[in-house]
PDB file of N, CA and C in Angstrom:
ATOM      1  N   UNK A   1      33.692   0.707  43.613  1.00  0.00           N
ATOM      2  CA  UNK A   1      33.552   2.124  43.354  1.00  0.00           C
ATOM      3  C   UNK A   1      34.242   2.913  44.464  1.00  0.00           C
ATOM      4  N   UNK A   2      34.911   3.943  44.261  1.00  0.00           N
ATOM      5  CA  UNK A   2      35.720   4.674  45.318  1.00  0.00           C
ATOM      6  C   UNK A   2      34.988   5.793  45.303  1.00  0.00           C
ATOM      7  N   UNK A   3      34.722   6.420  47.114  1.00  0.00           N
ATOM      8  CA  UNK A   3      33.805   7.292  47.379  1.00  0.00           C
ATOM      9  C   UNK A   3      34.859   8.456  46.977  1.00  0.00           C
ATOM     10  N   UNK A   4      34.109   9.567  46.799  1.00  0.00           N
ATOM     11  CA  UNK A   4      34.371  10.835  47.065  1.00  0.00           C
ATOM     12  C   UNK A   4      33.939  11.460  47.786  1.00  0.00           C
ATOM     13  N   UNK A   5      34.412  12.788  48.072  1.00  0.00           N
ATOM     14  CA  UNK A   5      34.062  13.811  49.191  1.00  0.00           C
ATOM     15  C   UNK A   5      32.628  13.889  48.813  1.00  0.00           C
ATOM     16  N   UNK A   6      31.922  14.080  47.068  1.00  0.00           N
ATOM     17  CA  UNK A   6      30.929  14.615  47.025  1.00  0.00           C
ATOM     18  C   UNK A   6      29.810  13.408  47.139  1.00  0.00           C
ATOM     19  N   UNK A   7      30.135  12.393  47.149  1.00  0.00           N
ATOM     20  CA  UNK A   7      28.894  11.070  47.240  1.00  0.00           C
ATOM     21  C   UNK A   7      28.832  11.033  48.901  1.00  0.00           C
ATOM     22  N   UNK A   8      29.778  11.276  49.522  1.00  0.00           N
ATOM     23  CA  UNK A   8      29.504  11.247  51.145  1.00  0.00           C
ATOM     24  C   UNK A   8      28.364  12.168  51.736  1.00  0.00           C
ATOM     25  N   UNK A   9      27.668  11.929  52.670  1.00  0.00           N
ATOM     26  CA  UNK A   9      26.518  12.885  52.926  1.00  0.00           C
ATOM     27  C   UNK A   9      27.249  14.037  53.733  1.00  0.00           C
ATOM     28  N   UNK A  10      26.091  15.281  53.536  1.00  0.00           N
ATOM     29  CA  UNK A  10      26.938  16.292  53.855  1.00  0.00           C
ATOM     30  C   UNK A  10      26.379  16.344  55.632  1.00  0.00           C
ATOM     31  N   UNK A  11      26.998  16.576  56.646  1.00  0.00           N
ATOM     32  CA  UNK A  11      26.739  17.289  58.092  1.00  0.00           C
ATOM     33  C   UNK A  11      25.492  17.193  58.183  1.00  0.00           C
ATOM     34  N   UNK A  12      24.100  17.372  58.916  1.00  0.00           N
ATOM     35  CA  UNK A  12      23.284  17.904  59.388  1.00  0.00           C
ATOM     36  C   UNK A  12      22.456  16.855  58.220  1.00  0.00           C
ATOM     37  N   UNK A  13      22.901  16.054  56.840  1.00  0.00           N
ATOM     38  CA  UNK A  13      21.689  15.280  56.086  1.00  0.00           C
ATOM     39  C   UNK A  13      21.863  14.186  57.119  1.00  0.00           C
ATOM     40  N   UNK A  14      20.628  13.389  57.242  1.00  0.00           N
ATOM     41  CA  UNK A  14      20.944  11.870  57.690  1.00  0.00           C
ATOM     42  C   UNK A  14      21.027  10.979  56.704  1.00  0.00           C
ATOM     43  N   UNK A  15      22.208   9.821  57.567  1.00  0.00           N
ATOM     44  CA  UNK A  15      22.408   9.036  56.363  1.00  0.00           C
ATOM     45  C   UNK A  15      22.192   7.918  57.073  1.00  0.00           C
ATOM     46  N   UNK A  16      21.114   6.403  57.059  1.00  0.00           N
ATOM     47  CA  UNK A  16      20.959   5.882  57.216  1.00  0.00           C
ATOM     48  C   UNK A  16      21.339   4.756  57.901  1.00  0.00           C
ATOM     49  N   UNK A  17      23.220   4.853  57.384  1.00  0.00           N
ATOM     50  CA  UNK A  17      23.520   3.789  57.799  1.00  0.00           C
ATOM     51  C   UNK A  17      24.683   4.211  59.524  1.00  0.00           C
ATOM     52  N   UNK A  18      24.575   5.305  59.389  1.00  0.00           N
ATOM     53  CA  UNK A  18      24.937   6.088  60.443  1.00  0.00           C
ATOM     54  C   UNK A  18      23.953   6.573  61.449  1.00  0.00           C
ATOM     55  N   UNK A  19      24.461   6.411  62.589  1.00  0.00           N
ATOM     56  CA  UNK A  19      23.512   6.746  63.564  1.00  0.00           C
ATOM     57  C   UNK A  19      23.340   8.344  64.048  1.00  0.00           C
ATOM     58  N   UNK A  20      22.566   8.579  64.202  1.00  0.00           N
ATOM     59  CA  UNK A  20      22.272  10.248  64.455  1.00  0.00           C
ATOM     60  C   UNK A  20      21.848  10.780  65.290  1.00  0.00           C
ATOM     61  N   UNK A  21      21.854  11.957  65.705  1.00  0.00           N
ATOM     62  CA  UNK A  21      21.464  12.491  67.015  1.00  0.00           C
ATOM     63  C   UNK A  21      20.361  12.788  67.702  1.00  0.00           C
ATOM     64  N   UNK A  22      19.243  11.969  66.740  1.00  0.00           N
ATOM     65  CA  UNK A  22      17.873  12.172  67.011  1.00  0.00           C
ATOM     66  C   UNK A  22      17.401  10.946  68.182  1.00  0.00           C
ATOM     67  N   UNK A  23      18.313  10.254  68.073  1.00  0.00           N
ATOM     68  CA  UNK A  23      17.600   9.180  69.376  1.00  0.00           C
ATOM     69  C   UNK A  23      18.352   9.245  71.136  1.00  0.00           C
ATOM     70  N   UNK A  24      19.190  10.723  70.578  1.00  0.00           N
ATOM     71  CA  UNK A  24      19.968  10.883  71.895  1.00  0.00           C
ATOM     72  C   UNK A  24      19.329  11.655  73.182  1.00  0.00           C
ATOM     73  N   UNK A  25      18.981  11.178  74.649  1.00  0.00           N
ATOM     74  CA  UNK A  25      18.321  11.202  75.346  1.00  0.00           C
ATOM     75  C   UNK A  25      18.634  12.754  76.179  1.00  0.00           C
ATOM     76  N   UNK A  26      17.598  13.798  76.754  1.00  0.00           N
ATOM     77  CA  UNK A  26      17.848  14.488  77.495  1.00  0.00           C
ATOM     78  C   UNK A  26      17.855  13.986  78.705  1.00  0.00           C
ATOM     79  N   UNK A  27      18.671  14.495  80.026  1.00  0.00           N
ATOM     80  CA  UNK A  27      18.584  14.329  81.237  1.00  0.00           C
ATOM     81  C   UNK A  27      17.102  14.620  81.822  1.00  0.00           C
ATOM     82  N   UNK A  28      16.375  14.239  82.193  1.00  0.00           N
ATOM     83  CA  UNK A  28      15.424  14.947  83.008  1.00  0.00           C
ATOM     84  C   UNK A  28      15.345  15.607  84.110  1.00  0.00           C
ATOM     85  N   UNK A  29      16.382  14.784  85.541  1.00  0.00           N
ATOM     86  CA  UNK A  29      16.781  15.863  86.010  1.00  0.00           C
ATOM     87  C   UNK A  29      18.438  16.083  86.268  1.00  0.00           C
ATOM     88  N   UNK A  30      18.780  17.119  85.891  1.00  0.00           N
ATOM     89  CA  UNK A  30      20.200  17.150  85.748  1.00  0.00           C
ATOM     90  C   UNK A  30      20.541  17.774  87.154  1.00  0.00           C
ATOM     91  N   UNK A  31      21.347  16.970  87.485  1.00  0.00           N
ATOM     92  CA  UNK A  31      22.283  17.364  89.032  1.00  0.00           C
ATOM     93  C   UNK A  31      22.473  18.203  89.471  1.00  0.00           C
ATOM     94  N   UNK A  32      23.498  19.222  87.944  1.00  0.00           N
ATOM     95  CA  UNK A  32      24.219  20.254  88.541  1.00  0.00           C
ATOM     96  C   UNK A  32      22.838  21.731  88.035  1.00  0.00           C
ATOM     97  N   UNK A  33      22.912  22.617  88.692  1.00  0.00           N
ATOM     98  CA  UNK A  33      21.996  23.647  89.035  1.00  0.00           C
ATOM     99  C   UNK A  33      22.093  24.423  87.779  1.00  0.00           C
ATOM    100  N   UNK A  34      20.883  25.024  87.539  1.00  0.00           N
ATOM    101  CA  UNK A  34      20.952  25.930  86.105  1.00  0.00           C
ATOM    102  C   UNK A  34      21.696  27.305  86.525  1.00  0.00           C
ATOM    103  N   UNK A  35      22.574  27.658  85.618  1.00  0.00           N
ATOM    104  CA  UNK A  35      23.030  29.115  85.826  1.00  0.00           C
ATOM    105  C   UNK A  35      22.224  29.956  85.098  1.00  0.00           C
ATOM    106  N   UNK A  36      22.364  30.721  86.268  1.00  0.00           N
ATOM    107  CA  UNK A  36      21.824  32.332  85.679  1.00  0.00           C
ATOM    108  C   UNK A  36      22.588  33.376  84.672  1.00  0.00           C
ATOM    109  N   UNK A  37      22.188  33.447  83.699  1.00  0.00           N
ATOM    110  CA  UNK A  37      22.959  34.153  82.838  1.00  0.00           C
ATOM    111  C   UNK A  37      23.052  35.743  83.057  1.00  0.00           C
ATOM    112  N   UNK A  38      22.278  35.913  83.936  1.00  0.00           N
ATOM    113  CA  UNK A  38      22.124  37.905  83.741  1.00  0.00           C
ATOM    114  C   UNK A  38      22.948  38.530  84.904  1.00  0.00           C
ATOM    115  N   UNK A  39      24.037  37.539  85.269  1.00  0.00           N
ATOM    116  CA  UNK A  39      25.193  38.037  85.805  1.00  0.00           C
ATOM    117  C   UNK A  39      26.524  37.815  84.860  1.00  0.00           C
ATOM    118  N   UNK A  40      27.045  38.607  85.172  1.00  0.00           N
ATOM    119  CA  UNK A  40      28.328  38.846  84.144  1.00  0.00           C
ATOM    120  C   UNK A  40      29.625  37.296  84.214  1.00  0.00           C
ATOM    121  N   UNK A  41      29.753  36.381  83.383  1.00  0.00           N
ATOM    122  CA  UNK A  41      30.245  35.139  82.942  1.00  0.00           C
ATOM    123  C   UNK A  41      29.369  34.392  83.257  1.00  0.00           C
ATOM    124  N   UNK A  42      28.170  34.904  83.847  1.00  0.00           N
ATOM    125  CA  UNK A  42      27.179  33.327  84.208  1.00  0.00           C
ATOM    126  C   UNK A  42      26.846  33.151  85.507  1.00  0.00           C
ATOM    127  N   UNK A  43      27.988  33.940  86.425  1.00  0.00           N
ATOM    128  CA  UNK A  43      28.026  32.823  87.813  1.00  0.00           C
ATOM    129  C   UNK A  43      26.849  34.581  88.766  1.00  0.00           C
ATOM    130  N   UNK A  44      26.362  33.774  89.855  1.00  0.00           N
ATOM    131  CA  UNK A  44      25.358  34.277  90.506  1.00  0.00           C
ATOM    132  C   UNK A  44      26.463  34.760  91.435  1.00  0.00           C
ATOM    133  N   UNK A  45      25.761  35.727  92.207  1.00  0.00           N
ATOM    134  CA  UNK A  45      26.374  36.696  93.285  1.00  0.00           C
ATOM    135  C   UNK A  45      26.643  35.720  94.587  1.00  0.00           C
ATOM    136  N   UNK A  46      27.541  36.250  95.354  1.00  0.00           N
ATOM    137  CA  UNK A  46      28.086  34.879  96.196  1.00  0.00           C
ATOM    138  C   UNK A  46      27.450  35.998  97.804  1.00  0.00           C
ATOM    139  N   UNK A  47      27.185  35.311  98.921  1.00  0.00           N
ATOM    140  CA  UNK A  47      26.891  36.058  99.665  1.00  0.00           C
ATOM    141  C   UNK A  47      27.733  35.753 100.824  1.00  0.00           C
ATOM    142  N   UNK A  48      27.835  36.584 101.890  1.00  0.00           N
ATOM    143  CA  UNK A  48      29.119  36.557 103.021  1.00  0.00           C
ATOM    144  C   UNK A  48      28.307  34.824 103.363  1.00  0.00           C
ATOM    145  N   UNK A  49      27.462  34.492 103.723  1.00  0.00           N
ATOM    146  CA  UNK A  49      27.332  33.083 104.309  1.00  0.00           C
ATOM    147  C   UNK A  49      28.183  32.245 103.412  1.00  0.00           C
ATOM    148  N   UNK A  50      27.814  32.088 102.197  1.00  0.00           N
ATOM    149  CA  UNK A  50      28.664  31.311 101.318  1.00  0.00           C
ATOM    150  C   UNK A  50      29.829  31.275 101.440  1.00  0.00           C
ATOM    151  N   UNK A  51      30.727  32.651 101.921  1.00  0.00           N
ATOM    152  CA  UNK A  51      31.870  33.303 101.600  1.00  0.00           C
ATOM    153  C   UNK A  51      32.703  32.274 102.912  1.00  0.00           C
ATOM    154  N   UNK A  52      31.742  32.415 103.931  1.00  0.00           N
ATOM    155  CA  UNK A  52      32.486  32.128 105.517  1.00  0.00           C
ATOM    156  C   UNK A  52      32.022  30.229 105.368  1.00  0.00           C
ATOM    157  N   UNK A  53      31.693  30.140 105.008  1.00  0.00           N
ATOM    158  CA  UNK A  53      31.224  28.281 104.823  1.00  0.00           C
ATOM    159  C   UNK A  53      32.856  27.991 103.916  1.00  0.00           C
ATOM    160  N   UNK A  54      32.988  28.812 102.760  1.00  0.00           N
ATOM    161  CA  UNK A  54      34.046  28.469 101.851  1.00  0.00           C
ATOM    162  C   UNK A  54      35.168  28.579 102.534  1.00  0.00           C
ATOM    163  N   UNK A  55      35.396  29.731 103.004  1.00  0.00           N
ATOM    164  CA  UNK A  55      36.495  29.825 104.148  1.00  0.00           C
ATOM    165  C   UNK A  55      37.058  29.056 105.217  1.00  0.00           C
ATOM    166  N   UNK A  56      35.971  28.522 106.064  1.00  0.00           N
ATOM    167  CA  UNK A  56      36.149  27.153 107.166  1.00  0.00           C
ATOM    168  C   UNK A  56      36.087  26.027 106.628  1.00  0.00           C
ATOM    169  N   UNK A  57      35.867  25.715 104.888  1.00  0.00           N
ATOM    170  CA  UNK A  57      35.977  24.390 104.755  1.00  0.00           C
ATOM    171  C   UNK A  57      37.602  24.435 103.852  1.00  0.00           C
ATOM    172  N   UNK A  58      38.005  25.704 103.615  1.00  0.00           N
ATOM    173  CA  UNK A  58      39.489  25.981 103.041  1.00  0.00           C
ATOM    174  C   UNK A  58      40.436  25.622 104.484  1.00  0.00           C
ATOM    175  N   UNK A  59      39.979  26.027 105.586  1.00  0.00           N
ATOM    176  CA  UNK A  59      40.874  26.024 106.593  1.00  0.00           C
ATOM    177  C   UNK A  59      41.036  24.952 107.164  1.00  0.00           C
ATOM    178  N   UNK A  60      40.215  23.912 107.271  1.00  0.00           N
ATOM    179  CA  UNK A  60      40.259  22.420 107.445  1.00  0.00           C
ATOM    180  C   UNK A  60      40.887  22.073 106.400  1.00  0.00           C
ATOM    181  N   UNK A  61      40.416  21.826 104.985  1.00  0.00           N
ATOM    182  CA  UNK A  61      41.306  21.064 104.533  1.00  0.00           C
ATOM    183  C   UNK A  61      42.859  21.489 103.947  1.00  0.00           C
ATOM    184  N   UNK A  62      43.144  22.969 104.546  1.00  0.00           N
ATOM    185  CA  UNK A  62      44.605  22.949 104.552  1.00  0.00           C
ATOM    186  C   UNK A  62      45.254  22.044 106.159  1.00  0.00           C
ATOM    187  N   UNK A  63      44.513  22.096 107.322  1.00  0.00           N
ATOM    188  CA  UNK A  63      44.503  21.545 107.994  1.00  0.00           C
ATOM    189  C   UNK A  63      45.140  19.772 107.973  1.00  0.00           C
ATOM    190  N   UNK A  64      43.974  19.331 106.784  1.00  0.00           N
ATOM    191  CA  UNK A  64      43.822  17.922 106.248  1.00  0.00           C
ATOM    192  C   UNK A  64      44.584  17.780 105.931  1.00  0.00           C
ATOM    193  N   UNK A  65      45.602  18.247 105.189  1.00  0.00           N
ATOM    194  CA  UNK A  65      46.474  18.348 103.898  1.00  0.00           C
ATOM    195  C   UNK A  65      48.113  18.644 104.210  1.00  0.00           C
ATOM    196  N   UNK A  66      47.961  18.932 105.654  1.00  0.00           N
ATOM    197  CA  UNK A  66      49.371  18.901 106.567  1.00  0.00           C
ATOM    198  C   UNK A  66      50.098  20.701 106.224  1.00  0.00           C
ATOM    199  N   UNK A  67      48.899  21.525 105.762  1.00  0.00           N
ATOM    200  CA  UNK A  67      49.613  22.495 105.149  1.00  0.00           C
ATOM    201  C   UNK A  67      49.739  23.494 106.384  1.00  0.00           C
ATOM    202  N   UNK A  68      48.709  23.479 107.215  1.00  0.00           N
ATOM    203  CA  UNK A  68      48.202  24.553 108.438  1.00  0.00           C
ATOM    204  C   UNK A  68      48.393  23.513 109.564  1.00  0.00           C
ATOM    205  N   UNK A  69      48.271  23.912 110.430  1.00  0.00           N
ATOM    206  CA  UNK A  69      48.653  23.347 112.113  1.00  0.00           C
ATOM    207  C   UNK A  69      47.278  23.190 112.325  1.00  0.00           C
ATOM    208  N   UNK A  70      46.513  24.143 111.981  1.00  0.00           N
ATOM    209  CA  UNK A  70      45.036  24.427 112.914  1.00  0.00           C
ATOM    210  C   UNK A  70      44.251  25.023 112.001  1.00  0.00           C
ATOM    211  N   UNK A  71      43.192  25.340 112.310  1.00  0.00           N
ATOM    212  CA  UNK A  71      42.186  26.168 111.629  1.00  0.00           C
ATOM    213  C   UNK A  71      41.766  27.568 113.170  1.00  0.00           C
ATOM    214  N   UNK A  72      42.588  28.209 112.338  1.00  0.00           N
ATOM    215  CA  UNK A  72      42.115  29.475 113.147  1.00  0.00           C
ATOM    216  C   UNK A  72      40.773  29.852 113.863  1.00  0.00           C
ATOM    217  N   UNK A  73      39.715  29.746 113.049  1.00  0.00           N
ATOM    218  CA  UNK A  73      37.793  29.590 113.124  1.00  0.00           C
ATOM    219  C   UNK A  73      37.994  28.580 114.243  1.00  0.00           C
ATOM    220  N   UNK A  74      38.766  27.463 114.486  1.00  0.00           N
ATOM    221  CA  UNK A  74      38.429  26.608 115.907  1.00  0.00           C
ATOM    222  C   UNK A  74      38.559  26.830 116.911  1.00  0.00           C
ATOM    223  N   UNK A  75      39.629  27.889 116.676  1.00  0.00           N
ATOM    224  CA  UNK A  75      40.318  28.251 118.022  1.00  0.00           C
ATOM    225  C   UNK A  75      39.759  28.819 118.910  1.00  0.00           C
ATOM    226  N   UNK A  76      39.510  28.282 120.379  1.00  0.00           N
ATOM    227  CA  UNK A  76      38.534  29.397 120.873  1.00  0.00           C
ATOM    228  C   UNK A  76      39.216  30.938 121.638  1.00  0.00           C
ATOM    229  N   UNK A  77      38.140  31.182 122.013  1.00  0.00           N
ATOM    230  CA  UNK A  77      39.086  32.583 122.318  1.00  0.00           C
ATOM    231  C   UNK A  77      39.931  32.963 123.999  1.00  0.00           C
ATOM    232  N   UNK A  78      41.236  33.474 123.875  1.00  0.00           N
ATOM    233  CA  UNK A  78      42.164  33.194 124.965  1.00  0.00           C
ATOM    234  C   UNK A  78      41.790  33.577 126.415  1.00  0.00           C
ATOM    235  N   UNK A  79      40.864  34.345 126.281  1.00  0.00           N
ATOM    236  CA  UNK A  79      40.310  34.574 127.794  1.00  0.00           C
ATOM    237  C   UNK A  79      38.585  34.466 128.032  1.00  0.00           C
ATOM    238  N   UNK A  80      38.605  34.144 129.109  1.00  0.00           N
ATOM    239  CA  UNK A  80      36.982  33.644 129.223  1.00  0.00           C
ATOM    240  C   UNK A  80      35.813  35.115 129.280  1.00  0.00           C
ATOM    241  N   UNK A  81      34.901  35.085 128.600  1.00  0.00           N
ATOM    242  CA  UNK A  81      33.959  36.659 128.692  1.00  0.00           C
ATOM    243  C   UNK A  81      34.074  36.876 130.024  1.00  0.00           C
ATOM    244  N   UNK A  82      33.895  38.545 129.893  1.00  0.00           N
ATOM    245  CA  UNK A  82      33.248  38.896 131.238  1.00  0.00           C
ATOM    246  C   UNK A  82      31.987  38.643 131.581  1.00  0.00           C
ATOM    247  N   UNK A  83      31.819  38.988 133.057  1.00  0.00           N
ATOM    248  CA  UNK A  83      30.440  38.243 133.782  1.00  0.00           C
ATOM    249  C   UNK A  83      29.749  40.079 133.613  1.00  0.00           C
ATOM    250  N   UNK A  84      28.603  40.081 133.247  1.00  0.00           N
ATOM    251  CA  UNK A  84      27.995  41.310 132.973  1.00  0.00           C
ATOM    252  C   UNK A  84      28.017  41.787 134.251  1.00  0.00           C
ATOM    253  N   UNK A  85      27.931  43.186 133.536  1.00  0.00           N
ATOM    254  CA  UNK A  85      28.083  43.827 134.458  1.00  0.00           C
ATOM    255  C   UNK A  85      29.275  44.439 134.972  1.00  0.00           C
ATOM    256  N   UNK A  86      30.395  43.962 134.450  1.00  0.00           N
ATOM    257  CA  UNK A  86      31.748  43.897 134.641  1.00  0.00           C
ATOM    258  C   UNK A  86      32.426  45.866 134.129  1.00  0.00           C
ATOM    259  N   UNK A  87      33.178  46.051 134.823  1.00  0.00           N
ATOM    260  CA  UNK A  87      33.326  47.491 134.439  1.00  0.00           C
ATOM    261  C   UNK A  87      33.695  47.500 133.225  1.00  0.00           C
ATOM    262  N   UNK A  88      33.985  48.934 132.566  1.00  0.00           N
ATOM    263  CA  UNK A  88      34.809  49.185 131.169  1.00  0.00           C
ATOM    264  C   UNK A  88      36.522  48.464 131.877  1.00  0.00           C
ATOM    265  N   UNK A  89      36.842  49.159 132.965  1.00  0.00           N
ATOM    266  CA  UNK A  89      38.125  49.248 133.667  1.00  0.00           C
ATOM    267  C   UNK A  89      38.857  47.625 133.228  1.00  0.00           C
ATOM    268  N   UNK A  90      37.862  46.584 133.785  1.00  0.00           N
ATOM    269  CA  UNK A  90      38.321  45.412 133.260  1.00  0.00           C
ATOM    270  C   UNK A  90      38.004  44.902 132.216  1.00  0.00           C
ATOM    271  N   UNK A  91      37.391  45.165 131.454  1.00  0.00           N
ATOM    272  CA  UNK A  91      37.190  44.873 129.939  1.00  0.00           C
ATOM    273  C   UNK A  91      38.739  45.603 129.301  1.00  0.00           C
ATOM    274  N   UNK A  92      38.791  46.760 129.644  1.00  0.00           N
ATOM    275  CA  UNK A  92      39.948  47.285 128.845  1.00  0.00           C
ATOM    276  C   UNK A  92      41.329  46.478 129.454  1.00  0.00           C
ATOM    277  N   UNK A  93      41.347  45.753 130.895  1.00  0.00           N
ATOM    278  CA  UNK A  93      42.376  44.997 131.039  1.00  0.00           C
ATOM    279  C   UNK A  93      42.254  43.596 130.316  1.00  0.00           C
ATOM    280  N   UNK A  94      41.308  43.248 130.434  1.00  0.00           N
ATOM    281  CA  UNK A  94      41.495  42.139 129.394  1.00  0.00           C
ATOM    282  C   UNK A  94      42.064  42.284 128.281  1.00  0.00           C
ATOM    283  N   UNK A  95      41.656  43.025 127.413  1.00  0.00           N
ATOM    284  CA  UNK A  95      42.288  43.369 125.829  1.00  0.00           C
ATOM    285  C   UNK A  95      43.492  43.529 126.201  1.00  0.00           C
ATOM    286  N   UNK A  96      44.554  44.228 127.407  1.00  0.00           N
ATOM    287  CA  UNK A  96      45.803  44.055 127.978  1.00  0.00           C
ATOM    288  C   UNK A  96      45.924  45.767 127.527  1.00  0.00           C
ATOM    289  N   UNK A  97      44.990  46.893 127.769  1.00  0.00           N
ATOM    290  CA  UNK A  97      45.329  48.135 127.528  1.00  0.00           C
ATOM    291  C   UNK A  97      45.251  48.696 128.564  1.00  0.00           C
ATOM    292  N   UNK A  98      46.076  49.917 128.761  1.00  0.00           N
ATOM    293  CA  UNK A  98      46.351  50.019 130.181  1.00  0.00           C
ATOM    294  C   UNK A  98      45.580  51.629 130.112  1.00  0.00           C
ATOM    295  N   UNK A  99      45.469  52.405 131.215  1.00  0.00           N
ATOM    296  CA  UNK A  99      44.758  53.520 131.475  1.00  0.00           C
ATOM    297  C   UNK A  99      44.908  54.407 130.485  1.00  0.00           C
ATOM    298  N   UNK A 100      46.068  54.565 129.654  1.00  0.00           N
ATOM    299  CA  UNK A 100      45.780  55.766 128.680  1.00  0.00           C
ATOM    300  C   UNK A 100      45.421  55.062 127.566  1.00  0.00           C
ATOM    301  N   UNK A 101      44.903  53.971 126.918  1.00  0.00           N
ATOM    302  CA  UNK A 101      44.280  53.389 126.004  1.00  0.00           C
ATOM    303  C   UNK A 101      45.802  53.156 124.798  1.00  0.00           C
ATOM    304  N   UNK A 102      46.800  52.929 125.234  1.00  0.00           N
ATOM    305  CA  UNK A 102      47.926  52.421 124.676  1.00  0.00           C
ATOM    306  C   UNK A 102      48.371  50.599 125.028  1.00  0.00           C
ATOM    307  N   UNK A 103      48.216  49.921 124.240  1.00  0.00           N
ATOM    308  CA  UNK A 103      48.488  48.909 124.237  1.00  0.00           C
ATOM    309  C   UNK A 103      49.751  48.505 125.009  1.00  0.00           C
ATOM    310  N   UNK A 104      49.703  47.424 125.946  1.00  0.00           N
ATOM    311  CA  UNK A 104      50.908  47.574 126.528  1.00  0.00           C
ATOM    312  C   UNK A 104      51.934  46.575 126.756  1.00  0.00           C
TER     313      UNK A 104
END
């Protein structure tokens, strides 16, 4: 006997000799984190911590990746603090500005 479209079961009937989606298992706990939908595409608000974590792990692995020399965030900074107490006079020479507040 040759089937037809209409002896075949339709979508959504079960047919016996086919297996069906009723014995297919939920995760219990699933890995990845539930999104919040009541932000606009889904995704949750990102906050500056997140922002600066994403940033220093972008700058290493351009680092990694032979693309960057360095990661800027490592670098420490070119002159050592002042010892408190220290005037404005040499604070403003450090930054390398000279008495009329013109860079020099």
């Amino acid at each position: 006997m040759v089937s037809t479209p209409n002896d075949r079961s339709r979508p959504g009937q079960s047919d016996p000799d086919q297996p069906g989606l009723d014995d297919v298992m939920e995760p219990e706990d699933d890995a990845l984190p539930s999104r919040d939908r009541s932000y606009h595409g889904g995704a949750k608000p990102v906050d500056d911590e997140e922002l600066d974590e994403l940033a220093e792990a972008t700058e290493e692995e351009r680092v990694d990746a032979g693309v960057a020399d360095y990661a800027p965030s490592e670098v420490p900074p070119a002159t050592d603090a002042l010892p408190e107490g220290a005037s404005p006079e040499a604070e403003r020479a450090q930054r390398g500005l000279d008495e009329g507040g013109d860079e020099a």
